[in-house]
């Protein structure tokens, strides 16, 4: 049984028509004979959407009890038992009621897909996890319900349901989205034209990136190398010189001219990892291109123009930006340069921009270090210089200047031998020396045109020529090898310095290290494998690149790290001299992996230590603070049950009042302990809905005397998006704490005001106040400031209040009251883009 297919209708905001489009798709599939059912669809009392449900089979929802209320959720078991071909599941990012099969609806959908059932679902762009901070910056509203981007990206089909901001606002004004009494508030807050335009752009760009991923997969599967100019993608060729910053900025300006433009900066290094570029300058250019929204790539290739064009075509680039060559003008005689070669070979599908800069024609400074192996073109030039050069020189000397003299002829031939050594190494130089000596013997040593020498002195001269030629060629080749070794050692030292620096900087990104390794050696994939023993299978600790292997023996290069860990690389076989640097990378990868695990263990240890501290404090609280009201209750009950004393009605009333006070205090302490336990275990699941602040705060004042609080909550405040129960508990704890420390006759002031996209609730007392250094400490569990008497509480009230406030998306801070005292400030999010939530739909935003 195969996995089902997921189709997602993505929208920029509530009300664009995602659910309507999903239901229309269901009717089309039913007309084609597909077995389709409605697993969960919320029509939000929108008439046109509700009509679309007619004729569709509905799976009954499952009822759940939570906080003395009944909610309904999608019945996954019923859908699995029904086994339809297609299930409609609305609101993919929805948070299920506690007690449900899964915490999130997308997890329910994953079960259906695993069972082979196709799913059609909906989601808004603001509910994608990676865009939470961006959406909050735009709208001022933090989305509490999110779905991981990977879940949406794995969808087989994603269809954008688009609508212009003006059209959506007209739909709302006509009452097609929200009830009439909510339209004005929605249009003036979340659904402002600027907000909708920004959200629409986010949705379009996200879908465009997903389409680009599909395109890259298709091109790879069909081995398409030509450029498809679907979007502007600009490659910047860097040399590591100072002109790179100019090129990057120019490419960024070109990308800005077209929507969705992308900049990719690439540095081509030799296959042996050697470079004459400045690592500091490359680091600066990497930072610059990333600051401008582009990406930096380090590519290996002996032939720079070919490697650059191969990279550009591989990423489906449309333009290449290069700088005017820094070489001197006379150097163009020997080679046209990278810019000219790329422009000539780019073809009609790639535009090449050659940009002028201040470093043009000023020379490259230090010469480029010789590689470990000479390229094919250099070897060819070496042989041509060593063989063709002496032949042409023979023609020139015999026809133009025949009387130059044997000594001068030998010096000229020696020049070509040295040149052959510089270009092609030792073998072309030796061949040039042998060939030159034969030409000297045949054409310039009497008797001419014979391979004989009559004068013994000429024999000595020829022998000296051969000896000098061989010696010079050997010295030149040896110097080149030493230069290569020095350059390679320098490159290795730079890589090792980078690895050592990453240790000192405390960098813990294993994926970033493996990506650096992959780019350094131009590999297809890099995998760090490990196992617990020699007989256990290998598991992947981390991997980068495409098509990673699962066993070291399947890789092109594998390097053991200890007994039960290995580094596996695919792409090509590396030479033996690269193993040392590869070993350094492997050792660093093992260190980073161990560091990550140590950090995780340290975090767990910290959590255990914190839990132990709280447990110890809890035992101390139970041993005293909880026993105190119990002792009072026990004493009062024992007195009332005593037959020795005839209690008056007033005495009985006083004893009963003491029992009631003790029970209330005990209930409050136990309630705070339970709330703190829920916060520590992460089981607090807020049910966010729109509400008025003046409906919540008065309910929180039931535990304090009526004349101890002055309330000032304007009715004109905007609605807030909170969990009413959690907010009520938080306000109650704060007010009770303020009343406890306020002097007699000084009531606590509770006021509220709107500020931008937030509502601030202030609880002001005139008590002794709290010094600045203790303002954060008073929110820690089991902390009581100053000389608070024992039995006044276990020090959990403010900790619970802050925990509940943060759980509903707000903040709780302490400030000094002007004139003395303490002010507690609760900042809460204004409701925007949400509608009142009915009992069966606990959600923060309607999708």
CSV table of N, CA and C in Angstrom, one decimal, residues 428-547:
chain,number,residue,atom,x,y,z
A,428,UNK,N,58.9,17.5,-21.0
A,428,UNK,CA,59.0,18.3,-22.2
A,428,UNK,C,60.4,19.0,-22.3
A,429,UNK,N,61.0,19.4,-21.1
A,429,UNK,CA,62.3,20.0,-21.1
A,429,UNK,C,63.4,19.0,-21.6
A,430,UNK,N,63.3,17.8,-21.1
A,430,UNK,CA,64.3,16.8,-21.5
A,430,UNK,C,64.2,16.5,-23.0
A,431,UNK,N,62.9,16.3,-23.4
A,431,UNK,CA,62.7,16.1,-24.9
A,431,UNK,C,63.2,17.3,-25.7
A,432,UNK,N,63.0,18.5,-25.2
A,432,UNK,CA,63.5,19.7,-25.9
A,432,UNK,C,65.0,19.7,-26.0
A,433,UNK,N,65.7,19.3,-24.9
A,433,UNK,CA,67.1,19.2,-24.9
A,433,UNK,C,67.7,18.2,-25.9
A,434,UNK,N,67.0,17.0,-25.9
A,434,UNK,CA,67.5,16.0,-26.8
A,434,UNK,C,67.2,16.4,-28.3
A,435,UNK,N,66.0,16.9,-28.5
A,435,UNK,CA,65.7,17.4,-29.9
A,435,UNK,C,66.6,18.5,-30.3
A,436,UNK,N,66.8,19.5,-29.4
A,436,UNK,CA,67.7,20.6,-29.8
A,436,UNK,C,69.1,20.2,-30.1
A,437,UNK,N,69.6,19.2,-29.3
A,437,UNK,CA,71.0,18.8,-29.6
A,437,UNK,C,71.1,18.1,-30.9
A,438,UNK,N,70.1,17.3,-31.3
A,438,UNK,CA,70.1,16.7,-32.7
A,438,UNK,C,70.1,17.8,-33.8
A,439,UNK,N,69.2,18.8,-33.6
A,439,UNK,CA,69.1,19.9,-34.6
A,439,UNK,C,70.4,20.7,-34.7
A,440,UNK,N,71.1,20.9,-33.5
A,440,UNK,CA,72.4,21.6,-33.5
A,440,UNK,C,73.4,20.8,-34.2
A,441,UNK,N,73.4,19.5,-34.0
A,441,UNK,CA,74.3,18.6,-34.7
A,441,UNK,C,74.1,18.6,-36.2
A,442,UNK,N,72.9,18.5,-36.6
A,442,UNK,CA,72.5,18.2,-38.0
A,442,UNK,C,72.7,19.5,-38.8
A,443,UNK,N,72.2,20.7,-38.3
A,443,UNK,CA,72.2,21.9,-39.1
A,443,UNK,C,73.3,22.9,-38.8
A,444,UNK,N,73.9,22.8,-37.6
A,444,UNK,CA,74.9,23.9,-37.3
A,444,UNK,C,76.3,23.4,-36.9
A,445,UNK,N,76.5,22.1,-36.9
A,445,UNK,CA,77.8,21.6,-36.5
A,445,UNK,C,78.4,20.9,-37.7
A,446,UNK,N,79.6,21.3,-38.2
A,446,UNK,CA,80.2,20.7,-39.3
A,446,UNK,C,80.6,19.2,-39.0
A,447,UNK,N,80.4,18.3,-40.0
A,447,UNK,CA,79.9,18.6,-41.3
A,447,UNK,C,78.3,18.7,-41.2
A,448,UNK,N,77.8,19.7,-42.0
A,448,UNK,CA,76.4,20.0,-41.9
A,448,UNK,C,75.6,18.9,-42.6
A,449,UNK,N,74.3,18.8,-42.1
A,449,UNK,CA,73.3,17.9,-42.6
A,449,UNK,C,73.8,16.4,-42.5
A,450,UNK,N,74.6,16.2,-41.5
A,450,UNK,CA,75.0,14.8,-41.1
A,450,UNK,C,75.0,14.7,-39.6
A,451,UNK,N,74.7,13.5,-39.1
A,451,UNK,CA,74.7,13.3,-37.6
A,451,UNK,C,76.1,12.9,-37.2
A,452,UNK,N,77.1,13.6,-37.6
A,452,UNK,CA,78.5,13.4,-37.2
A,452,UNK,C,79.1,14.7,-36.9
A,453,UNK,N,80.2,14.7,-36.0
A,453,UNK,CA,80.8,15.9,-35.6
A,453,UNK,C,82.3,15.7,-35.8
A,454,UNK,N,82.9,16.5,-36.7
A,454,UNK,CA,84.3,16.4,-37.0
A,454,UNK,C,85.2,17.0,-36.0
A,455,UNK,N,84.8,18.1,-35.4
A,455,UNK,CA,85.7,18.9,-34.5
A,455,UNK,C,85.4,18.4,-33.1
A,456,UNK,N,86.4,17.9,-32.3
A,456,UNK,CA,86.1,17.4,-31.0
A,456,UNK,C,85.6,18.5,-30.1
A,457,UNK,N,86.0,19.8,-30.3
A,457,UNK,CA,85.5,20.9,-29.5
A,457,UNK,C,83.9,21.0,-29.6
A,458,UNK,N,83.4,20.8,-30.8
A,458,UNK,CA,82.0,20.8,-31.0
A,458,UNK,C,81.3,19.7,-30.2
A,459,UNK,N,82.0,18.5,-30.1
A,459,UNK,CA,81.4,17.5,-29.3
A,459,UNK,C,81.3,17.9,-27.9
A,460,UNK,N,82.3,18.5,-27.4
A,460,UNK,CA,82.3,19.0,-26.0
A,460,UNK,C,81.2,20.1,-25.8
A,461,UNK,N,81.1,20.9,-26.9
A,461,UNK,CA,80.0,22.0,-26.8
A,461,UNK,C,78.6,21.4,-26.7
A,462,UNK,N,78.4,20.4,-27.6
A,462,UNK,CA,77.1,19.7,-27.6
A,462,UNK,C,76.8,19.0,-26.3
A,463,UNK,N,77.8,18.4,-25.7
A,463,UNK,CA,77.6,17.7,-24.5
A,463,UNK,C,77.3,18.7,-23.3
A,464,UNK,N,78.1,19.8,-23.4
A,464,UNK,CA,77.8,20.8,-22.3
A,464,UNK,C,76.4,21.4,-22.5
A,465,UNK,N,76.0,21.6,-23.8
A,465,UNK,CA,74.6,22.1,-24.0
A,465,UNK,C,73.6,21.1,-23.4
A,466,UNK,N,73.7,19.8,-23.7
A,466,UNK,CA,72.8,18.8,-23.1
A,466,UNK,C,72.8,18.8,-21.6
A,467,UNK,N,74.0,18.8,-21.0
A,467,UNK,CA,74.1,18.8,-19.6
A,467,UNK,C,73.5,20.1,-19.0
A,468,UNK,N,73.8,21.2,-19.6
A,468,UNK,CA,73.2,22.5,-19.0
A,468,UNK,C,71.7,22.5,-19.2
A,469,UNK,N,71.2,22.0,-20.3
A,469,UNK,CA,69.8,21.9,-20.5
A,469,UNK,C,69.1,21.0,-19.5
A,470,UNK,N,69.7,19.8,-19.3
A,470,UNK,CA,69.1,18.9,-18.4
A,470,UNK,C,69.1,19.5,-17.0
A,471,UNK,N,70.3,20.1,-16.6
A,471,UNK,CA,70.4,20.7,-15.3
A,471,UNK,C,69.4,21.8,-15.0
A,472,UNK,N,69.3,22.7,-16.0
A,472,UNK,CA,68.4,23.8,-15.9
A,472,UNK,C,67.0,23.3,-15.8
A,473,UNK,N,66.6,22.3,-16.6
A,473,UNK,CA,65.2,21.8,-16.6
A,473,UNK,C,64.9,21.2,-15.2
A,474,UNK,N,66.0,20.4,-14.7
A,474,UNK,CA,65.7,19.8,-13.4
A,474,UNK,C,65.6,20.8,-12.3
A,475,UNK,N,66.4,21.9,-12.3
A,475,UNK,CA,66.3,22.9,-11.3
A,475,UNK,C,65.0,23.6,-11.4
A,476,UNK,N,64.6,23.9,-12.6
A,476,UNK,CA,63.3,24.6,-12.8
A,476,UNK,C,62.1,23.8,-12.3
A,477,UNK,N,62.1,22.5,-12.7
A,477,UNK,CA,61.1,21.6,-12.3
A,477,UNK,C,61.1,21.4,-10.8
A,478,UNK,N,62.3,21.3,-10.2
A,478,UNK,CA,62.3,21.1,-8.7
A,478,UNK,C,61.8,22.4,-8.0
A,479,UNK,N,62.2,23.6,-8.6
A,479,UNK,CA,61.6,24.8,-8.0
A,479,UNK,C,60.1,24.9,-8.1
A,480,UNK,N,59.6,24.4,-9.2
A,480,UNK,CA,58.1,24.4,-9.4
A,480,UNK,C,57.5,23.5,-8.3
A,481,UNK,N,58.1,22.3,-8.1
A,481,UNK,CA,57.5,21.3,-7.2
A,481,UNK,C,57.6,21.9,-5.8
A,482,UNK,N,58.7,22.6,-5.4
A,482,UNK,CA,58.8,23.2,-4.1
A,482,UNK,C,57.7,24.3,-4.0
A,483,UNK,N,57.5,25.0,-5.0
A,483,UNK,CA,56.5,26.1,-5.0
A,483,UNK,C,55.1,25.5,-4.7
A,484,UNK,N,54.9,24.4,-5.5
A,484,UNK,CA,53.6,23.7,-5.3
A,484,UNK,C,53.4,23.2,-3.9
A,485,UNK,N,54.5,22.6,-3.3
A,485,UNK,CA,54.4,22.1,-1.9
A,485,UNK,C,54.2,23.2,-1.0
A,486,UNK,N,54.9,24.3,-1.1
A,486,UNK,CA,54.7,25.4,-0.2
A,486,UNK,C,53.2,26.0,-0.3
A,487,UNK,N,52.8,26.1,-1.6
A,487,UNK,CA,51.4,26.6,-1.8
A,487,UNK,C,50.4,25.7,-1.2
A,488,UNK,N,50.6,24.4,-1.4
A,488,UNK,CA,49.7,23.4,-0.8
A,488,UNK,C,49.7,23.4,0.7
A,489,UNK,N,50.8,23.5,1.3
A,489,UNK,CA,50.9,23.6,2.7
A,489,UNK,C,50.3,24.9,3.3
A,490,UNK,N,50.4,26.0,2.5
A,490,UNK,CA,49.7,27.2,2.9
A,490,UNK,C,48.2,27.0,2.9
A,491,UNK,N,47.7,26.4,1.8
A,491,UNK,CA,46.3,26.1,1.7
A,491,UNK,C,45.8,25.2,2.8
A,492,UNK,N,46.6,24.2,3.1
A,492,UNK,CA,46.2,23.3,4.2
A,492,UNK,C,46.2,24.0,5.5
A,493,UNK,N,47.2,24.9,5.7
A,493,UNK,CA,47.3,25.7,7.0
A,493,UNK,C,46.1,26.6,7.1
A,494,UNK,N,45.6,27.2,6.0
A,494,UNK,CA,44.4,28.0,6.0
A,494,UNK,C,43.2,27.2,6.4
A,495,UNK,N,43.1,26.0,5.9
A,495,UNK,CA,41.9,25.2,6.2
A,495,UNK,C,42.0,24.8,7.7
A,496,UNK,N,43.2,24.3,8.1
A,496,UNK,CA,43.3,23.9,9.5
A,496,UNK,C,43.1,25.1,10.4
A,497,UNK,N,43.5,26.3,10.0
A,497,UNK,CA,43.3,27.5,10.8
A,497,UNK,C,41.8,27.8,10.9
A,498,UNK,N,41.1,27.6,9.8
A,498,UNK,CA,39.6,27.7,9.9
A,498,UNK,C,39.0,26.8,10.9
A,499,UNK,N,39.4,25.5,10.8
A,499,UNK,CA,38.9,24.5,11.7
A,499,UNK,C,39.2,24.8,13.2
A,500,UNK,N,40.5,25.2,13.4
A,500,UNK,CA,40.8,25.6,14.8
A,500,UNK,C,40.0,26.8,15.2
A,501,UNK,N,39.9,27.8,14.3
A,501,UNK,CA,39.1,29.0,14.7
A,501,UNK,C,37.6,28.6,15.0
A,502,UNK,N,37.1,27.7,14.3
A,502,UNK,CA,35.7,27.3,14.6
A,502,UNK,C,35.6,26.7,16.0
A,503,UNK,N,36.6,26.0,16.4
A,503,UNK,CA,36.6,25.4,17.7
A,503,UNK,C,36.6,26.5,18.8
A,504,UNK,N,37.5,27.5,18.5
A,504,UNK,CA,37.7,28.6,19.5
A,504,UNK,C,36.4,29.5,19.5
A,505,UNK,N,35.8,29.6,18.4
A,505,UNK,CA,34.5,30.4,18.3
A,505,UNK,C,33.3,29.7,18.9
A,506,UNK,N,33.5,28.4,19.1
A,506,UNK,CA,32.4,27.6,19.7
A,506,UNK,C,31.3,27.3,18.7
A,507,UNK,N,31.7,27.2,17.4
A,507,UNK,CA,30.7,26.9,16.4
A,507,UNK,C,30.2,25.4,16.5
A,508,UNK,N,28.9,25.2,16.5
A,508,UNK,CA,28.4,23.9,16.8
A,508,UNK,C,27.5,23.4,15.6
A,509,UNK,N,27.6,24.0,14.5
A,509,UNK,CA,26.8,23.6,13.4
A,509,UNK,C,27.5,22.5,12.6
A,510,UNK,N,27.1,21.3,12.8
A,510,UNK,CA,27.7,20.2,12.1
A,510,UNK,C,27.4,20.2,10.6
A,511,UNK,N,26.1,20.6,10.2
A,511,UNK,CA,25.8,20.7,8.8
A,511,UNK,C,26.6,21.7,8.1
A,512,UNK,N,26.9,22.9,8.7
A,512,UNK,CA,27.7,23.9,8.1
A,512,UNK,C,29.2,23.4,7.9
A,513,UNK,N,29.7,22.6,8.8
A,513,UNK,CA,31.0,22.1,8.7
A,513,UNK,C,31.1,21.1,7.5
A,514,UNK,N,30.1,20.2,7.4
A,514,UNK,CA,30.1,19.2,6.3
A,514,UNK,C,29.9,19.9,5.0
A,515,UNK,N,29.1,21.0,5.0
A,515,UNK,CA,28.9,21.7,3.7
A,515,UNK,C,30.2,22.4,3.3
A,516,UNK,N,31.0,22.9,4.2
A,516,UNK,CA,32.3,23.5,3.9
A,516,UNK,C,33.2,22.4,3.3
A,517,UNK,N,33.2,21.2,3.9
A,517,UNK,CA,34.0,20.1,3.4
A,517,UNK,C,33.5,19.7,2.0
A,518,UNK,N,32.2,19.6,1.8
A,518,UNK,CA,31.7,19.3,0.4
A,518,UNK,C,32.2,20.3,-0.6
A,519,UNK,N,32.1,21.6,-0.3
A,519,UNK,CA,32.5,22.6,-1.3
A,519,UNK,C,34.0,22.6,-1.5
A,520,UNK,N,34.8,22.4,-0.4
A,520,UNK,CA,36.2,22.4,-0.5
A,520,UNK,C,36.7,21.3,-1.5
A,521,UNK,N,36.2,20.1,-1.4
A,521,UNK,CA,36.6,19.1,-2.3
A,521,UNK,C,35.7,18.8,-3.5
A,522,UNK,N,34.7,19.7,-3.7
A,522,UNK,CA,33.8,19.5,-4.8
A,522,UNK,C,33.1,18.2,-4.9
A,523,UNK,N,32.6,17.7,-3.7
A,523,UNK,CA,31.9,16.4,-3.7
A,523,UNK,C,30.4,16.6,-3.8
A,524,UNK,N,29.8,15.5,-4.2
A,524,UNK,CA,28.3,15.5,-4.4
A,524,UNK,C,27.6,15.4,-3.0
A,525,UNK,N,28.1,14.6,-2.1
A,525,UNK,CA,27.5,14.5,-0.8
A,525,UNK,C,28.5,14.1,0.2
A,526,UNK,N,28.2,14.5,1.5
A,526,UNK,CA,29.1,14.2,2.6
A,526,UNK,C,28.2,13.7,3.7
A,527,UNK,N,28.5,12.5,4.3
A,527,UNK,CA,27.7,11.9,5.4
A,527,UNK,C,28.6,11.5,6.5
A,528,UNK,N,28.2,11.8,7.7
A,528,UNK,CA,28.8,11.4,8.9
A,528,UNK,C,28.0,10.2,9.5
A,529,UNK,N,28.6,9.0,9.5
A,529,UNK,CA,27.9,7.8,9.9
A,529,UNK,C,28.5,7.3,11.2
A,530,UNK,N,27.7,6.6,12.0
A,530,UNK,CA,28.1,6.1,13.3
A,530,UNK,C,27.3,4.8,13.6
A,531,UNK,N,27.9,4.0,14.5
A,531,UNK,CA,27.2,2.8,14.9
A,531,UNK,C,27.7,2.5,16.3
A,532,UNK,N,26.9,1.7,17.1
A,532,UNK,CA,27.2,1.5,18.5
A,532,UNK,C,28.2,0.3,18.6
A,533,UNK,N,28.3,-0.6,17.7
A,533,UNK,CA,29.3,-1.7,17.7
A,533,UNK,C,29.6,-2.2,16.3
A,534,UNK,N,30.5,-3.1,16.2
A,534,UNK,CA,30.9,-3.5,14.9
A,534,UNK,C,29.8,-4.3,14.2
A,535,UNK,N,28.9,-4.9,14.9
A,535,UNK,CA,27.9,-5.7,14.3
A,535,UNK,C,26.6,-4.9,14.0
A,536,UNK,N,26.5,-3.7,14.6
A,536,UNK,CA,25.2,-2.9,14.4
A,536,UNK,C,25.3,-2.2,13.1
A,537,UNK,N,24.1,-1.9,12.5
A,537,UNK,CA,24.0,-1.2,11.2
A,537,UNK,C,24.4,0.3,11.4
A,538,UNK,N,24.9,0.9,10.3
A,538,UNK,CA,25.3,2.3,10.4
A,538,UNK,C,24.0,3.2,10.4
A,539,UNK,N,24.1,4.3,11.1
A,539,UNK,CA,23.1,5.3,11.2
A,539,UNK,C,23.7,6.6,10.8
A,540,UNK,N,22.9,7.5,10.2
A,540,UNK,CA,23.4,8.8,9.8
A,540,UNK,C,23.3,9.8,10.9
A,541,UNK,N,24.4,10.4,11.3
A,541,UNK,CA,24.4,11.4,12.3
A,541,UNK,C,24.2,12.8,11.7
A,542,UNK,N,24.7,13.0,10.4
A,542,UNK,CA,24.4,14.3,9.7
A,542,UNK,C,24.8,14.1,8.3
A,543,UNK,N,24.2,14.8,7.3
A,543,UNK,CA,24.5,14.7,5.9
A,543,UNK,C,24.2,15.9,5.2
A,544,UNK,N,24.9,16.2,4.1
A,544,UNK,CA,24.7,17.3,3.2
A,544,UNK,C,24.8,16.8,1.8
A,545,UNK,N,24.2,17.6,0.9
A,545,UNK,CA,24.3,17.2,-0.5
A,545,UNK,C,23.2,16.2,-1.0
A,546,UNK,N,23.3,15.8,-2.2
A,546,UNK,CA,22.3,15.0,-2.8
A,546,UNK,C,22.7,13.5,-2.8
A,547,UNK,N,21.8,12.6,-2.7
A,547,UNK,CA,22.0,11.1,-2.7
A,547,UNK,C,23.1,10.7,-1.7
